[in-house]
Coordinates of C-alpha atoms in Angstrom, one line a residue:
X897 CA 0.0 0.0 0.0
X898 CA 1.4 3.5 -1.0
X899 CA 0.7 5.9 1.9
X900 CA 1.9 9.5 1.4
X901 CA 0.2 11.2 4.3
X902 CA -0.1 10.5 8.0
X903 CA -0.8 12.2 11.3
X904 CA 1.2 11.4 14.4
X905 CA 1.9 12.7 17.9
X906 CA 5.4 13.4 19.1
X907 CA 6.7 14.1 22.5
X908 CA 10.2 15.0 23.6
X909 CA 11.5 13.5 26.9
X910 CA 10.9 15.4 30.1
X911 CA 13.9 16.6 32.1
X912 CA 14.9 14.6 35.1
X913 CA 14.1 16.0 38.6
X914 CA 16.8 17.6 40.8
X915 CA 17.6 15.7 43.9
X916 CA 17.2 16.6 47.5
X917 CA 20.1 15.1 49.4
X918 CA 22.6 15.9 52.2
X919 CA 26.1 14.8 52.5
X920 CA 26.5 12.1 55.2
X921 CA 30.0 10.9 55.9
X922 CA 31.8 9.7 59.0
X923 CA 34.0 12.4 60.6
X924 CA 32.6 15.0 58.2
X925 CA 30.6 17.6 60.1
X926 CA 27.9 19.7 58.4
X927 CA 28.3 18.0 55.0
X928 CA 25.6 20.3 53.5
X929 CA 23.3 19.7 50.5
X930 CA 24.6 17.6 47.7
X931 CA 21.6 16.9 45.5
X932 CA 22.5 16.8 41.9
X933 CA 20.7 18.1 38.8
X934 CA 18.4 16.1 36.6
X935 CA 19.4 15.0 33.1
X936 CA 18.1 16.4 29.9
X937 CA 15.2 14.7 28.2
X938 CA 15.6 13.2 24.7
X939 CA 14.9 15.1 21.5
X940 CA 12.6 13.8 18.8
X941 CA 14.8 13.8 15.6
X942 CA 13.6 13.2 12.1
X943 CA 16.1 11.7 9.6
X944 CA 15.9 10.6 6.0
X945 CA 16.2 6.9 5.1
X946 CA 16.3 6.0 1.5
X947 CA 15.1 2.5 2.3
X948 CA 11.7 3.9 3.0
X949 CA 9.4 4.9 0.1
X950 CA 6.0 5.4 1.8
X951 CA 4.7 6.6 5.2
X952 CA 2.8 3.3 5.8
X953 CA 4.5 2.6 9.1
X954 CA 2.9 5.7 10.6
X955 CA -0.6 4.2 10.0
X956 CA 0.2 1.5 12.6
X957 CA 2.1 3.6 15.2
X958 CA 0.8 7.1 15.8
X959 CA 2.5 8.2 19.1
X960 CA 6.3 8.6 19.6
X961 CA 7.7 9.5 23.0
X962 CA 11.3 10.1 23.8
X963 CA 12.9 8.9 27.0
X964 CA 12.9 11.0 30.2
X965 CA 16.1 12.4 31.6
X966 CA 17.5 10.6 34.7
X967 CA 16.9 12.2 38.1
X968 CA 19.8 13.8 39.9
X969 CA 21.3 11.9 42.8
X970 CA 23.4 12.4 45.9
X971 CA 27.1 13.5 45.9
X972 CA 26.3 16.2 43.4
X973 CA 25.8 13.7 40.6
X974 CA 23.9 14.9 37.6
X975 CA 21.4 12.5 36.1
X976 CA 22.1 11.0 32.7
X977 CA 20.8 12.7 29.6
X978 CA 18.3 10.5 27.8
X979 CA 18.8 9.2 24.3
X980 CA 17.2 11.0 21.4
X981 CA 14.3 9.4 19.6
X982 CA 15.2 8.9 15.9
X983 CA 12.2 8.8 13.5
X984 CA 13.1 7.7 10.0
X985 CA 11.1 9.0 7.0
X986 CA 11.3 8.8 3.2
X987 CA 13.3 11.5 1.4
X988 CA 10.9 14.3 0.4
X989 CA 8.8 14.2 3.5
X990 CA 7.5 17.6 4.8
X991 CA 6.3 18.0 8.4
X992 CA 3.6 20.4 9.3
X993 CA 2.0 21.4 12.7
X994 CA -1.5 19.8 12.7
X995 CA -3.1 22.7 14.5
X996 CA -1.7 25.7 12.6
X997 CA -0.6 24.1 9.4
X998 CA 2.8 25.7 9.8
X999 CA 5.6 24.0 7.9
X1000 CA 8.2 22.7 10.4
X1001 CA 10.7 20.9 8.3
X1002 CA 11.5 19.6 4.8
X1003 CA 13.3 16.2 5.0
X1004 CA 14.9 16.4 1.6
X1005 CA 18.6 16.3 2.6
X1006 CA 20.6 14.0 4.9
X1007 CA 20.7 16.7 7.7
X1008 CA 18.8 15.5 10.8
X1009 CA 15.9 17.8 12.0
X1010 CA 15.0 18.3 15.6
X1011 CA 11.2 18.7 15.7
X1012 CA 10.7 18.5 19.5
X1013 CA 13.3 19.5 22.1
X1014 CA 13.7 17.6 25.3
X1015 CA 13.1 19.4 28.6
X1016 CA 16.0 20.6 30.7
X1017 CA 16.9 18.8 34.0
X1018 CA 15.8 20.4 37.2
X1019 CA 18.2 21.9 39.7
X1020 CA 19.3 19.9 42.8
X1021 CA 19.1 21.3 46.2
X1022 CA 22.8 22.1 46.2
X1023 CA 22.0 25.0 44.0
X1024 CA 19.7 26.6 46.6
X1025 CA 22.1 26.7 49.6
X1026 CA 22.9 30.3 50.9
X1027 CA 24.4 31.8 54.0
X1028 CA 20.9 32.0 55.5
X1029 CA 19.4 28.9 54.0
X1030 CA 22.0 26.1 54.6
X1031 CA 19.7 23.1 54.5
X1032 CA 17.3 23.6 51.5
X1033 CA 14.9 20.7 51.5
X1034 CA 13.5 21.3 48.0
X1035 CA 14.8 20.9 44.4
X1036 CA 13.4 21.9 41.0
X1037 CA 11.5 19.4 38.9
X1038 CA 12.6 18.8 35.3
X1039 CA 11.1 20.9 32.5
X1040 CA 8.6 19.1 30.3
X1041 CA 9.6 18.1 26.7
X1042 CA 7.9 19.7 23.8
X1043 CA 4.8 17.9 22.6
X1044 CA 3.3 18.2 19.1
X1045 CA 0.8 16.7 16.8
X1046 CA 2.2 16.8 13.2
X1047 CA 1.2 15.9 9.7
X1048 CA 3.7 14.0 7.6
X1049 CA 3.3 14.5 3.9
X1050 CA 5.5 12.9 1.2
X1051 CA 6.2 14.9 -1.9
X1052 CA 8.4 12.9 -4.2
X1053 CA 11.8 14.3 -5.3
X1054 CA 11.7 13.9 -9.0
X1055 CA 13.1 16.2 -11.8
X1056 CA 10.4 15.3 -14.3
X1057 CA 6.8 14.6 -13.7
X1058 CA 4.7 12.7 -16.2
X1059 CA 1.1 14.0 -16.3
X1060 CA -1.8 13.2 -18.6
X1061 CA -5.1 11.4 -18.8
X1062 CA -5.2 7.7 -17.9
X1063 CA -4.2 5.2 -20.6
X1064 CA -2.2 7.8 -22.7
X1065 CA 1.0 5.7 -22.3
X1066 CA 2.8 7.3 -19.4
X1067 CA 3.7 4.0 -17.8
X1068 CA 4.9 2.6 -21.1
X1069 CA 7.1 5.6 -21.7
X1070 CA 8.8 5.4 -18.2
X1071 CA 9.3 1.7 -18.7
X1072 CA 11.2 2.1 -22.0
X1073 CA 13.4 5.1 -20.9
X1074 CA 14.2 3.9 -17.4
X1075 CA 14.6 0.7 -15.3
X1076 CA 11.2 1.2 -13.7
X1077 CA 8.7 -1.6 -14.2
X1078 CA 5.3 -0.3 -13.7
X1079 CA 2.1 -2.3 -14.3
X1080 CA 0.9 -1.8 -17.8
X1081 CA -2.5 -2.7 -19.2
X1082 CA -5.1 -1.4 -21.6
X1083 CA -7.5 0.1 -19.0
X1084 CA -7.8 3.2 -17.0
X1085 CA -6.0 3.7 -13.7
X1086 CA -3.4 0.9 -14.2
X1087 CA -1.1 3.1 -12.2
X1088 CA -2.4 3.4 -8.7
X1089 CA 0.8 4.8 -7.1
X1090 CA 3.5 7.2 -8.3
X1091 CA 6.4 5.3 -9.9
X1092 CA 9.9 6.7 -10.0
X1093 CA 12.5 5.9 -12.6
X1094 CA 16.0 7.0 -13.2
X1095 CA 16.8 7.9 -16.8
X1096 CA 20.5 7.7 -17.7
X1097 CA 21.7 9.9 -20.4
X1098 CA 25.4 9.2 -20.2
X1099 CA 28.1 8.2 -17.7
X1100 CA 27.4 10.2 -14.5
X1101 CA 24.5 12.0 -16.1
X1102 CA 20.9 11.2 -15.3
X1103 CA 17.6 12.5 -14.0
X1104 CA 14.6 11.2 -12.1
X1105 CA 11.2 10.8 -13.7
X1106 CA 8.0 10.3 -11.8
X1107 CA 4.9 8.6 -13.4
X1108 CA 2.0 10.3 -11.7
X1109 CA -1.3 8.4 -11.7
X1110 CA -3.7 9.6 -14.5
X1111 CA -5.5 12.9 -13.9
X1112 CA -9.1 13.5 -15.0
X1113 CA -11.3 16.6 -15.1
X1114 CA -12.1 17.6 -11.5
X1115 CA -9.0 16.0 -10.1
X1116 CA -8.0 19.1 -8.1
X1117 CA -11.3 18.9 -6.4
X1118 CA -11.0 15.3 -5.5
X1119 CA -12.4 13.4 -8.5
X1120 CA -10.7 10.2 -9.5
X1121 CA -7.3 9.0 -8.3
X1122 CA -5.0 11.7 -9.5
X1123 CA -5.9 14.3 -6.9
X1124 CA -4.3 12.2 -4.2
X1125 CA -1.0 12.5 -6.0
X1126 CA -0.9 16.1 -7.3
X1127 CA 1.3 17.0 -4.5
X1128 CA 4.1 14.9 -6.0
X1129 CA 4.2 17.1 -9.1
X1130 CA 4.9 20.1 -6.9
X1131 CA 8.6 19.6 -6.5
X1132 CA 9.2 18.7 -10.2
X1133 CA 11.4 21.0 -12.1
X1134 CA 9.8 20.1 -15.5
X1135 CA 6.4 18.6 -16.5
X1136 CA 6.4 16.1 -19.4
X1137 CA 2.8 16.2 -20.7
X1138 CA 1.8 13.0 -22.5
X1139 CA -1.1 13.2 -25.0
X1140 CA -2.8 10.5 -27.0
X1141 CA -2.5 12.0 -30.5
X1142 CA -4.3 9.1 -32.1
X1143 CA -7.6 9.8 -30.3
X1144 CA -8.3 6.1 -30.3
X1145 CA -10.4 6.4 -27.2
X1146 CA -12.6 9.1 -28.7
X1147 CA -10.9 12.0 -26.9
X1148 CA -9.5 15.2 -28.4
X1149 CA -5.8 15.6 -27.3
X1150 CA -6.1 19.4 -27.5
X1151 CA -9.1 19.4 -25.1
X1152 CA -7.2 16.9 -22.9
X1153 CA -4.2 19.3 -22.8
X1154 CA -6.5 22.2 -21.7
X1155 CA -8.3 20.1 -19.0
X1156 CA -5.0 18.8 -17.4
X1157 CA -3.4 22.2 -17.3
X1158 CA -6.5 23.6 -15.8
X1159 CA -6.4 21.0 -13.1
X1160 CA -2.8 21.7 -12.4
X1161 CA -3.5 25.5 -12.1
X1162 CA -6.4 24.9 -9.8
X1163 CA -4.2 22.9 -7.5
X1164 CA -1.3 25.3 -7.5
X1165 CA -0.4 28.5 -9.4
X1166 CA 3.3 27.5 -9.4
X1167 CA 2.4 24.3 -11.3
X1168 CA 0.7 26.4 -13.9
X1169 CA 4.0 28.2 -14.5
X1170 CA 6.2 25.1 -14.5
X1171 CA 8.0 24.5 -17.8
X1172 CA 6.4 21.8 -20.0
X1173 CA 7.5 19.6 -22.8
X1174 CA 4.6 17.8 -24.7
X1175 CA 4.9 14.3 -26.0
X1176 CA 2.4 13.2 -28.7
X1177 CA 2.2 9.5 -27.9
X1178 CA 0.7 6.6 -30.0
X1179 CA 1.9 8.4 -33.2
X1180 CA 2.1 5.0 -34.9
X1181 CA -1.7 4.9 -34.8
X1182 CA -2.4 8.5 -35.8
X1183 CA -2.7 10.3 -39.2
X1184 CA -0.5 13.0 -40.4
X1185 CA -3.4 15.5 -40.1
X1186 CA -3.9 14.6 -36.5
X1187 CA -0.2 15.1 -35.6
X1188 CA 0.1 18.3 -37.6
X1189 CA -3.0 19.8 -35.9
X1190 CA -1.7 19.0 -32.4
X1191 CA 1.8 20.3 -33.3
X1192 CA 0.4 23.6 -34.5
X1193 CA -1.5 24.1 -31.3
X1194 CA 1.3 23.0 -28.8
X1195 CA 4.0 25.0 -30.6
X1196 CA 1.5 28.0 -30.5
X1197 CA 1.4 27.5 -26.7
X1198 CA 5.2 27.9 -26.7
X1199 CA 6.1 24.3 -25.7
X1200 CA 8.6 21.8 -27.2
X1201 CA 6.7 19.2 -29.2
X1202 CA 7.8 15.6 -29.8
X1203 CA 6.1 12.9 -31.8
X1204 CA 6.7 9.5 -30.1
X1205 CA 5.4 5.9 -29.9
X1206 CA 6.4 4.6 -26.4
X1207 CA 5.3 1.1 -27.4
X1208 CA 7.8 1.0 -30.3
X1209 CA 10.3 3.5 -28.7
X1210 CA 9.9 5.8 -31.8
X1211 CA 11.2 9.3 -30.9
X1212 CA 11.8 8.5 -27.2
X1213 CA 15.6 9.1 -27.5
X1214 CA 15.2 12.6 -28.9
X1215 CA 12.6 13.4 -26.3
X1216 CA 14.9 12.3 -23.4
X1217 CA 17.8 14.2 -24.8
X1218 CA 15.7 17.4 -24.9
X1219 CA 14.4 16.8 -21.4
X1220 CA 18.0 16.6 -20.2
X1221 CA 19.0 19.8 -22.0
X1222 CA 16.1 21.8 -20.6
X1223 CA 16.7 20.4 -17.1
X1224 CA 20.3 21.9 -17.2
X1225 CA 18.8 25.3 -17.5
X1226 CA 16.4 25.0 -14.6
X1227 CA 17.0 25.5 -10.9
X1228 CA 17.4 22.5 -8.6
X1229 CA 14.4 20.6 -7.0
X1230 CA 12.3 22.9 -4.9
X1231 CA 13.0 22.8 -1.2
X1232 CA 10.6 24.2 1.4
X1233 CA 11.7 26.6 4.1
X1234 CA 10.3 26.2 7.6
X1235 CA 7.7 28.9 8.3
X1236 CA 8.0 31.3 11.3
X1237 CA 5.8 30.9 14.4
X1238 CA 2.3 32.3 13.9
X1239 CA 0.9 35.0 16.2
X1240 CA -1.0 32.5 18.3
X1241 CA 2.0 30.2 18.7
X1242 CA 4.2 33.2 19.6
X1243 CA 1.7 34.1 22.3
X1244 CA 1.7 30.5 23.6
X1245 CA 5.5 30.3 23.6
X1246 CA 5.8 33.7 25.4
X1247 CA 3.5 32.6 28.1
X1248 CA 5.3 29.3 28.5
X1249 CA 3.9 26.6 30.6
X1250 CA 2.5 28.9 33.2
X1251 CA -1.1 28.8 32.1
X1252 CA -3.8 28.1 34.7
X1253 CA -7.5 28.3 35.4
X1254 CA -9.2 28.9 38.6
X1255 CA -12.9 27.9 39.4
X1256 CA -14.8 28.5 42.7
X1257 CA -17.0 25.6 43.9
X1258 CA -18.7 25.6 47.4
X1259 CA -16.3 28.2 48.7
X1260 CA -13.2 26.2 47.5
X1261 CA -10.8 27.8 44.9
X1262 CA -9.7 25.0 42.5
X1263 CA -6.6 25.8 40.6
X1264 CA -6.0 23.8 37.4
X1265 CA -2.3 24.1 36.4
X1266 CA -0.8 20.9 34.9
X1267 CA 2.8 22.4 35.0
X1268 CA 2.4 22.6 38.8
X1269 CA 2.3 18.9 39.3
X1270 CA 6.1 18.2 39.2
X1271 CA 6.7 21.2 41.6
X1272 CA 4.3 19.6 44.2
X1273 CA 6.3 16.4 44.0
X1274 CA 9.5 18.1 45.1
X1275 CA 8.1 20.5 47.8
X1276 CA 8.3 19.4 51.5
X1277 CA 5.5 21.3 53.3
X1278 CA 7.0 20.5 56.7
X1279 CA 10.2 22.4 55.8
X1280 CA 10.2 26.2 56.1
X1281 CA 12.6 26.9 53.2
X1282 CA 10.8 24.5 50.9
X1283 CA 7.4 26.1 51.8
X1284 CA 8.9 29.5 51.0
X1285 CA 9.9 28.2 47.5
X1286 CA 6.3 26.9 47.1
X1287 CA 4.9 30.4 48.0
X1288 CA 7.3 32.1 45.6
X1289 CA 6.2 29.9 42.7
X1290 CA 2.5 30.8 43.5
X1291 CA 3.4 34.5 43.6
X1292 CA 5.6 34.6 40.5
X1293 CA 3.2 32.6 38.4
X1294 CA 0.4 35.1 39.0
X1295 CA -1.9 32.6 40.9
X1296 CA -2.0 34.6 44.1
X1297 CA -2.7 37.8 42.2
X1298 CA -5.6 36.1 40.3
X1299 CA -7.0 34.7 43.6
X1300 CA -7.0 38.1 45.1
X1301 CA -8.8 39.5 42.1
X1302 CA -11.5 36.8 42.5
X1303 CA -12.0 38.0 46.1
X1304 CA -10.3 35.3 48.1
X1305 CA -10.4 35.9 51.9
X1306 CA -8.0 34.8 54.6
X1307 CA -8.9 31.3 55.7
X1308 CA -10.5 30.3 52.4
X1309 CA -9.5 26.9 51.0
X1310 CA -7.3 26.6 47.9
X1311 CA -7.0 23.3 46.0
X1312 CA -4.1 22.8 43.6
X1313 CA -4.3 19.4 41.8
X1314 CA -5.7 17.8 45.0
X1315 CA -3.4 19.5 47.4
X1316 CA -5.5 21.8 49.7
X1317 CA -4.3 24.6 52.1
X1318 CA -5.8 27.7 53.7
X1319 CA -5.1 31.0 52.2
X1320 CA -3.1 33.4 54.4
X1321 CA -2.3 36.9 53.5

């Protein structure tokens, strides 16, 4: 099965928590705090693997989570950083944010791309010792790793894209000019998936040709099979438009040319401007009048025109040589640049993970703040310095200010993720 689009969730590893520890050694008085920092969480890294040709693996596994960093330990030992999670994709895969549609990466080169960064490790209690606070009984939790839902979309990397109506001979053409072996039969939609073939011109000189499944009228709006694969034409540097000049199926090649180009333009304005070479196929079954009529029209459109018969290889060598010459004058295969953050994403990033909501029920102020959970794990409410740290977090995050705006009074109950305490001014 050829799969060229998939949606998955990725999550980088959380940072390890800092440790709360005190040096204990015989004959060493007042050893002091020695809790180490937590290790960094693993990144989610996408890499190109040319052994993959589809995204089918992502249909069966949809969530990818990197390892968490190791917690800090005593004797000032920093936790071990987690390994990165490597996700292999076919060359030509682009990654978009599922919510905003923003382009995150174009996996067309061998350079790895980090899509989600692992969280930093939390600080151990050794970092919080001061002259007045010599026995800090708290540490900082690790920072959460980035989490995203992304859409993977494969856009084949080919120099030349073969387009045309079904059964005009595209599969036959690619089979005779390259080593590709597509299924060939005398019925519509023989080609159900794009087929890549390498066309060799001379020693160390070649180009890649893609046989795109046949387009029909309305393809850009989802009619037929071709609309699923129009994205694979977008990267092509040159379009080779194959027409059935013989009209053996009762279609007019000039009308076919107009319909296909209209569908390309409806899908993408850039495709409408892409250079084209037109091949009049099945010439061995056409009359001179049919060939001349089509030649006059195509050359009037400003395109190179070649008369071929893919089945007998008539004219295919001259066509391939011209394609190679035109490619030498064109820029390289299109690469997509990652897009900047949208306004909404910038706002979300600037506010960080400090979002919270407060609701009042039966006189109890319920604070919903998921980022607060790791902080609660590391706070010792029986220790004065640890309690001070807890209060500073509440103050700096804006929770206290919001509670006061909502009219909280001294003695009222506050519930944060199940932990309750009485509010004191």
